[in-house]
Amino acid sequence: MPKLEPVKGTRDLYPEQKYVQDFIFAVWKDVGERFGYEDMEGPLLEPAELWKLKSGSEIPEQMYVFTDKGNRQVAIRPELTPTIARMAAAKQKSLAKPLRWYSIGRFWRYEQPQSGRMREFWQFNCDCMGGDTMRMDAEVIAVSAAIMLVAGATEKDFYIRLGNRKLIQGLMAAAGVDKELIQEVSRLLDKKDKIGQENYELSLKDAGLSQQTIEALDKALSQKLEDVEEQSLDEEGKQGLEELKELVGLLKAYGLEELVEIDLSIVRGFDYYTSTVFEIFDRSKKLRAVAGGGRYENLVEDFGGERLAGIGFGMGDVVLELFLKNIGQLPEYQKDVDALVIAVDDSCYLSCIETAQAMRMEGLNIEIDLLGRKVGKQFEYADKHSVPYVIVIGPEEAAKKKVKLKDMDTGKEEILTVDQAMERIR
Amino acid sequence: MPKLEPVKGTRDLYPEQKYVQDFIFAVWKDVGERFGYEDMEGPLLEPAELWKLKSGSEIPEQMYVFTDKGNRQVAIRPELTPTIARMAAAKQKSLAKPLRWYSIGRFWRYEQPQSGRMREFWQFNCDCMGGDTMRMDAEVIAVSAAIMLVAGATEKDFYIRLGNRKLIQGLMAAAGVDKELIQEVSRLLDKKDKIGQENYELSLKDAGLSQQTIEALDKALSQKLEDVEEQSLDEEGKQGLEELKELVGLLKAYGLEELVEIDLSIVRGFDYYTSTVFEIFDRSKKLRAVAGGGRYENLVEDFGGERLAGIGFGMGDVVLELFLKNIGQLPEYQKDVDALVIAVDDSCYLSCIETAQAMRMEGLNIEIDLLGRKVGKQFEYADKHSVPYVIVIGPEEAAKKKVKLKDMDTGKEEILTVDQAMERIR
């Protein structure tokens, strides 16, 4: 049989690689819970329609879609937000507000695999739903920043780009962009970094914008928050300006002032965002966004519920791992073994099993030889993996129901009962 | 827009359901590590061929297979063992033996959803590879039993059915089953519980077995281990008998004597099992197997590696949850919040954020109101969710950079600095 290659864009996570992912998962879970978020999860396959209405144009193109045996068009989820909106809509009445949900799950997108981007990835999702207050937005952004800090990053390593869709749209209108062109211009703006300034401007012209409007738009979107003239904005734009200012004040209380950079030109790809939008970037600008999210005010309604505004973000494991690697914060692989139990000869093996098993059932992590290796080889193994204690059982110890415990750090050896040995190891 | 229904056979895991699953995951991970197993993971999609050769006839029928955009036949994995064999084969030389691997991941099978069985499920997989010794088999079976015990089950709740494929095949041959019929008879035997005794016997006759052979086979497979006559067996059968006897002795040392029931008639569905086969069942016999596994001695070779024998098992979350529910061992949902921070009025909200954030960055789980709820409502919330401490900040506390800490258990209130409050809460 020929060797079967894994599917392109996937990773085989051997223990050393999985160790790093588990570190990331542990930080995600820990930080989510520090903020009072509750773990949840949706199905991996959903009806393909779920993403066709509101996720923007790119997502449905990247989906793994197929017809299942029940003749339904299903997709492997490319992102979680529509599932969250579906689940919130399904139990809207019985769920206490605000909903604070987080999850860690797998996702698939058919993209070109490259540094920081795989076809299969895991994503931390964090969503807060049930209110129109910027307090929610501030909290969710604070979760994203806390993950970075708890994982080992500092203010020198990353920053948060913050904008507001209502304000952008207001600025577009003020710059002279026709109302019916705003969605198209937003899409081009979202792609600007990918396609480059020149192509961006050409596309704007193709869309029907005059040179004058393009210049006015550039100027409007590159200004500072404090320079935005409120009176030039339409009602929605004014609301967006107010929201963004309030949010900045709240983020200051979270201690995130140095991390936040207002950028009036960010849009994010998803069509369902209606207000706050934000992204986390590494300051070295080597990577794509480490996280991105925004406020969606109509999505639950769109999925058959009543109005329930929310804000959420996603953070992928592939790009976060690369970011942590770049800043030297990946943990070193380390086996978590409390003790290795060694039989002096085969006649003592059953005693070793009894000892190991008694200790495991009390919660200790105990390894035992399976291949009949020599005692010396087993000590080498304990050394190599920094196992703190070795328990040696010979015929004498076995007969007395005792063990010889060696502290690998000090070299000290003691003859003890199993209970005494457990006490030392703890 | 019409309400979108989730895909049949999937579960929406709201926080209360996910809490139970997280309990199961935590037991799986904990027990795996107590035995020195290392976390690993493979891709969710693999080339469909991976399951076509060795997984038996049922698995490929149940797979979610589709052609991806690169025109490859891929499948959503129905089980993990072939992936493990592929991964072991790919890095066979550099991996230290024995490999002790565990993982917790999602799987899909197109089956009729019913009690204890969904189309999407999570499975704990535990595999030990790299030796031909029954010490491996005993350890892996001990892991499966330890999970049940650590999750709260006792010897009264479950048992382990244990058999050996070499021995079964030897018994078949001794009963007069032709060599070329052994695989077909094994498949029928595996289906016996599903199709019933009568259909089983009819199928055996269809396959070409005489009434006499059927009776001899029934008798051979229902005898006790100590009654098996070694001299009636072929070489492979003798080897299987020896393996099984050795394994029983090892399992006794693990303290599992009361849990093990030898059953010479169990086969398990996967074609790749060659020796030990085992299953965990609830004693009430209400459920399908809670776990099942076996020794595969040629699989890594089949996937392009050198010979590397292994043993492993899978345990599904759906059936384990149902089992734990039946025996009253499901954990009760409980929010894990250390303290709720309450602003007396909106003017103190920024102080609340500062306090909450400082505590979170020290590792505490802190909730804060987002919707401007009244103080009384917030205390009700803390009561309902058994939050142990409430921190109240009014204008006076905010001005002095202090907080009022209330111990919800004793009712005692203290004015403290944030650091002092954290010390109390820890």
PDB file of N, CA, C and O in Angstrom, chain B residues 37 47 52 56 86 90 108 118 138 167 179 196 210 216 226 237 245 319 337 347 353 358 364 400 423:
ATOM      1  N   TYR B  37       0.196   9.135  29.263  1.00  0.00           N
ATOM      2  CA  TYR B  37      -0.133   9.287  27.845  1.00  0.00           C
ATOM      3  C   TYR B  37      -0.029  10.750  27.448  1.00  0.00           C
ATOM      4  O   TYR B  37      -0.273  11.646  28.257  1.00  0.00           O
ATOM      5  N   PRO B  47      -7.804  11.517   3.508  1.00  0.00           N
ATOM      6  CA  PRO B  47      -8.153  10.847   2.250  1.00  0.00           C
ATOM      7  C   PRO B  47      -9.110   9.693   2.559  1.00  0.00           C
ATOM      8  O   PRO B  47      -8.870   8.933   3.499  1.00  0.00           O
ATOM      9  N   LYS B  52     -10.869   2.637   3.819  1.00  0.00           N
ATOM     10  CA  LYS B  52     -11.486   1.646   2.931  1.00  0.00           C
ATOM     11  C   LYS B  52     -10.846   0.283   3.006  1.00  0.00           C
ATOM     12  O   LYS B  52     -11.474  -0.722   2.729  1.00  0.00           O
ATOM     13  N   GLY B  56     -13.105  -2.453   8.114  1.00  0.00           N
ATOM     14  CA  GLY B  56     -14.300  -3.280   8.075  1.00  0.00           C
ATOM     15  C   GLY B  56     -15.296  -2.692   7.105  1.00  0.00           C
ATOM     16  O   GLY B  56     -15.062  -1.650   6.509  1.00  0.00           O
ATOM     17  N   ARG B  86      -1.184   6.081  10.357  1.00  0.00           N
ATOM     18  CA  ARG B  86      -0.542   6.920   9.334  1.00  0.00           C
ATOM     19  C   ARG B  86       0.521   7.821   9.958  1.00  0.00           C
ATOM     20  O   ARG B  86       1.647   7.943   9.444  1.00  0.00           O
ATOM     21  N   ALA B  90       4.584   7.723   9.457  1.00  0.00           N
ATOM     22  CA  ALA B  90       5.277   8.872   8.861  1.00  0.00           C
ATOM     23  C   ALA B  90       6.539   9.266   9.626  1.00  0.00           C
ATOM     24  O   ALA B  90       7.483   9.785   9.048  1.00  0.00           O
ATOM     25  N   TRP B 108     -17.605  11.853  12.896  1.00  0.00           N
ATOM     26  CA  TRP B 108     -18.935  11.810  12.266  1.00  0.00           C
ATOM     27  C   TRP B 108     -19.207  10.435  11.680  1.00  0.00           C
ATOM     28  O   TRP B 108     -18.356   9.871  10.991  1.00  0.00           O
ATOM     29  N   MET B 118     -25.167   9.729  18.326  1.00  0.00           N
ATOM     30  CA  MET B 118     -25.440  10.885  17.477  1.00  0.00           C
ATOM     31  C   MET B 118     -24.578  10.756  16.223  1.00  0.00           C
ATOM     32  O   MET B 118     -23.648   9.958  16.180  1.00  0.00           O
ATOM     33  N   ALA B 138      -2.627  -4.566  28.879  1.00  0.00           N
ATOM     34  CA  ALA B 138      -3.134  -4.416  30.244  1.00  0.00           C
ATOM     35  C   ALA B 138      -3.207  -2.947  30.629  1.00  0.00           C
ATOM     36  O   ALA B 138      -4.204  -2.489  31.209  1.00  0.00           O
ATOM     37  N   LEU B 167      -7.459 -16.413  19.486  1.00  0.00           N
ATOM     38  CA  LEU B 167      -8.103 -17.529  20.162  1.00  0.00           C
ATOM     39  C   LEU B 167      -9.456 -17.858  19.526  1.00  0.00           C
ATOM     40  O   LEU B 167      -9.769 -19.029  19.280  1.00  0.00           O
ATOM     41  N   LYS B 179     -11.116 -22.430   6.946  1.00  0.00           N
ATOM     42  CA  LYS B 179     -10.254 -21.259   7.092  1.00  0.00           C
ATOM     43  C   LYS B 179     -10.777 -20.048   6.295  1.00  0.00           C
ATOM     44  O   LYS B 179     -10.798 -18.924   6.786  1.00  0.00           O
ATOM     45  N   GLY B 196     -29.883 -10.962  16.068  1.00  0.00           N
ATOM     46  CA  GLY B 196     -30.577 -12.012  16.825  1.00  0.00           C
ATOM     47  C   GLY B 196     -30.041 -13.411  16.501  1.00  0.00           C
ATOM     48  O   GLY B 196     -29.488 -13.647  15.425  1.00  0.00           O
ATOM     49  N   SER B 210     -22.379 -26.320   8.538  1.00  0.00           N
ATOM     50  CA  SER B 210     -23.358 -27.372   8.851  1.00  0.00           C
ATOM     51  C   SER B 210     -23.941 -27.123  10.240  1.00  0.00           C
ATOM     52  O   SER B 210     -23.357 -26.405  11.057  1.00  0.00           O
ATOM     53  N   ALA B 216     -21.114 -26.859  17.440  1.00  0.00           N
ATOM     54  CA  ALA B 216     -19.762 -26.960  17.992  1.00  0.00           C
ATOM     55  C   ALA B 216     -19.184 -25.564  18.236  1.00  0.00           C
ATOM     56  O   ALA B 216     -18.523 -25.310  19.255  1.00  0.00           O
ATOM     57  N   GLU B 226     -10.811 -21.268  31.409  1.00  0.00           N
ATOM     58  CA  GLU B 226     -10.085 -22.401  32.003  1.00  0.00           C
ATOM     59  C   GLU B 226     -10.496 -23.740  31.392  1.00  0.00           C
ATOM     60  O   GLU B 226      -9.792 -24.742  31.567  1.00  0.00           O
ATOM     61  N   GLY B 237      -4.170 -20.123  17.620  1.00  0.00           N
ATOM     62  CA  GLY B 237      -5.117 -20.254  18.730  1.00  0.00           C
ATOM     63  C   GLY B 237      -4.400 -20.429  20.057  1.00  0.00           C
ATOM     64  O   GLY B 237      -4.784 -19.833  21.068  1.00  0.00           O
ATOM     65  N   LYS B 245      -4.432 -15.429  28.789  1.00  0.00           N
ATOM     66  CA  LYS B 245      -4.144 -15.825  30.173  1.00  0.00           C
ATOM     67  C   LYS B 245      -3.150 -14.867  30.821  1.00  0.00           C
ATOM     68  O   LYS B 245      -3.307 -14.468  31.978  1.00  0.00           O
ATOM     69  N   VAL B 319     -22.461   8.296  24.680  1.00  0.00           N
ATOM     70  CA  VAL B 319     -22.860   7.119  25.454  1.00  0.00           C
ATOM     71  C   VAL B 319     -22.312   7.196  26.884  1.00  0.00           C
ATOM     72  O   VAL B 319     -22.993   6.791  27.836  1.00  0.00           O
ATOM     73  N   VAL B 337     -17.492  31.590  39.326  1.00  0.00           N
ATOM     74  CA  VAL B 337     -17.208  33.015  39.472  1.00  0.00           C
ATOM     75  C   VAL B 337     -16.695  33.256  40.893  1.00  0.00           C
ATOM     76  O   VAL B 337     -17.311  32.809  41.852  1.00  0.00           O
ATOM     77  N   SER B 347     -21.611  56.509  37.920  1.00  0.00           N
ATOM     78  CA  SER B 347     -20.378  57.285  38.092  1.00  0.00           C
ATOM     79  C   SER B 347     -19.228  56.411  38.602  1.00  0.00           C
ATOM     80  O   SER B 347     -18.064  56.780  38.477  1.00  0.00           O
ATOM     81  N   ILE B 353     -14.584  48.698  36.633  1.00  0.00           N
ATOM     82  CA  ILE B 353     -13.780  48.085  35.572  1.00  0.00           C
ATOM     83  C   ILE B 353     -12.335  47.931  36.042  1.00  0.00           C
ATOM     84  O   ILE B 353     -11.741  46.863  35.911  1.00  0.00           O
ATOM     85  N   ALA B 358      -8.010  44.438  37.408  1.00  0.00           N
ATOM     86  CA  ALA B 358      -6.828  44.145  38.227  1.00  0.00           C
ATOM     87  C   ALA B 358      -6.912  42.731  38.791  1.00  0.00           C
ATOM     88  O   ALA B 358      -5.935  41.990  38.809  1.00  0.00           O
ATOM     89  N   LEU B 364      -8.146  35.782  38.971  1.00  0.00           N
ATOM     90  CA  LEU B 364      -9.479  35.541  39.536  1.00  0.00           C
ATOM     91  C   LEU B 364     -10.561  35.642  38.450  1.00  0.00           C
ATOM     92  O   LEU B 364     -10.388  36.341  37.451  1.00  0.00           O
ATOM     93  N   LYS B 400     -11.629  56.888  47.459  1.00  0.00           N
ATOM     94  CA  LYS B 400     -10.533  56.413  48.316  1.00  0.00           C
ATOM     95  C   LYS B 400      -9.741  55.259  47.714  1.00  0.00           C
ATOM     96  O   LYS B 400      -8.883  54.689  48.377  1.00  0.00           O
ATOM     97  N   GLU B 423      -6.747  39.006  48.393  1.00  0.00           N
ATOM     98  CA  GLU B 423      -6.231  38.041  49.359  1.00  0.00           C
ATOM     99  C   GLU B 423      -7.380  37.284  50.033  1.00  0.00           C
ATOM    100  O   GLU B 423      -7.308  36.070  50.221  1.00  0.00           O
TER     101      GLU B 423
END
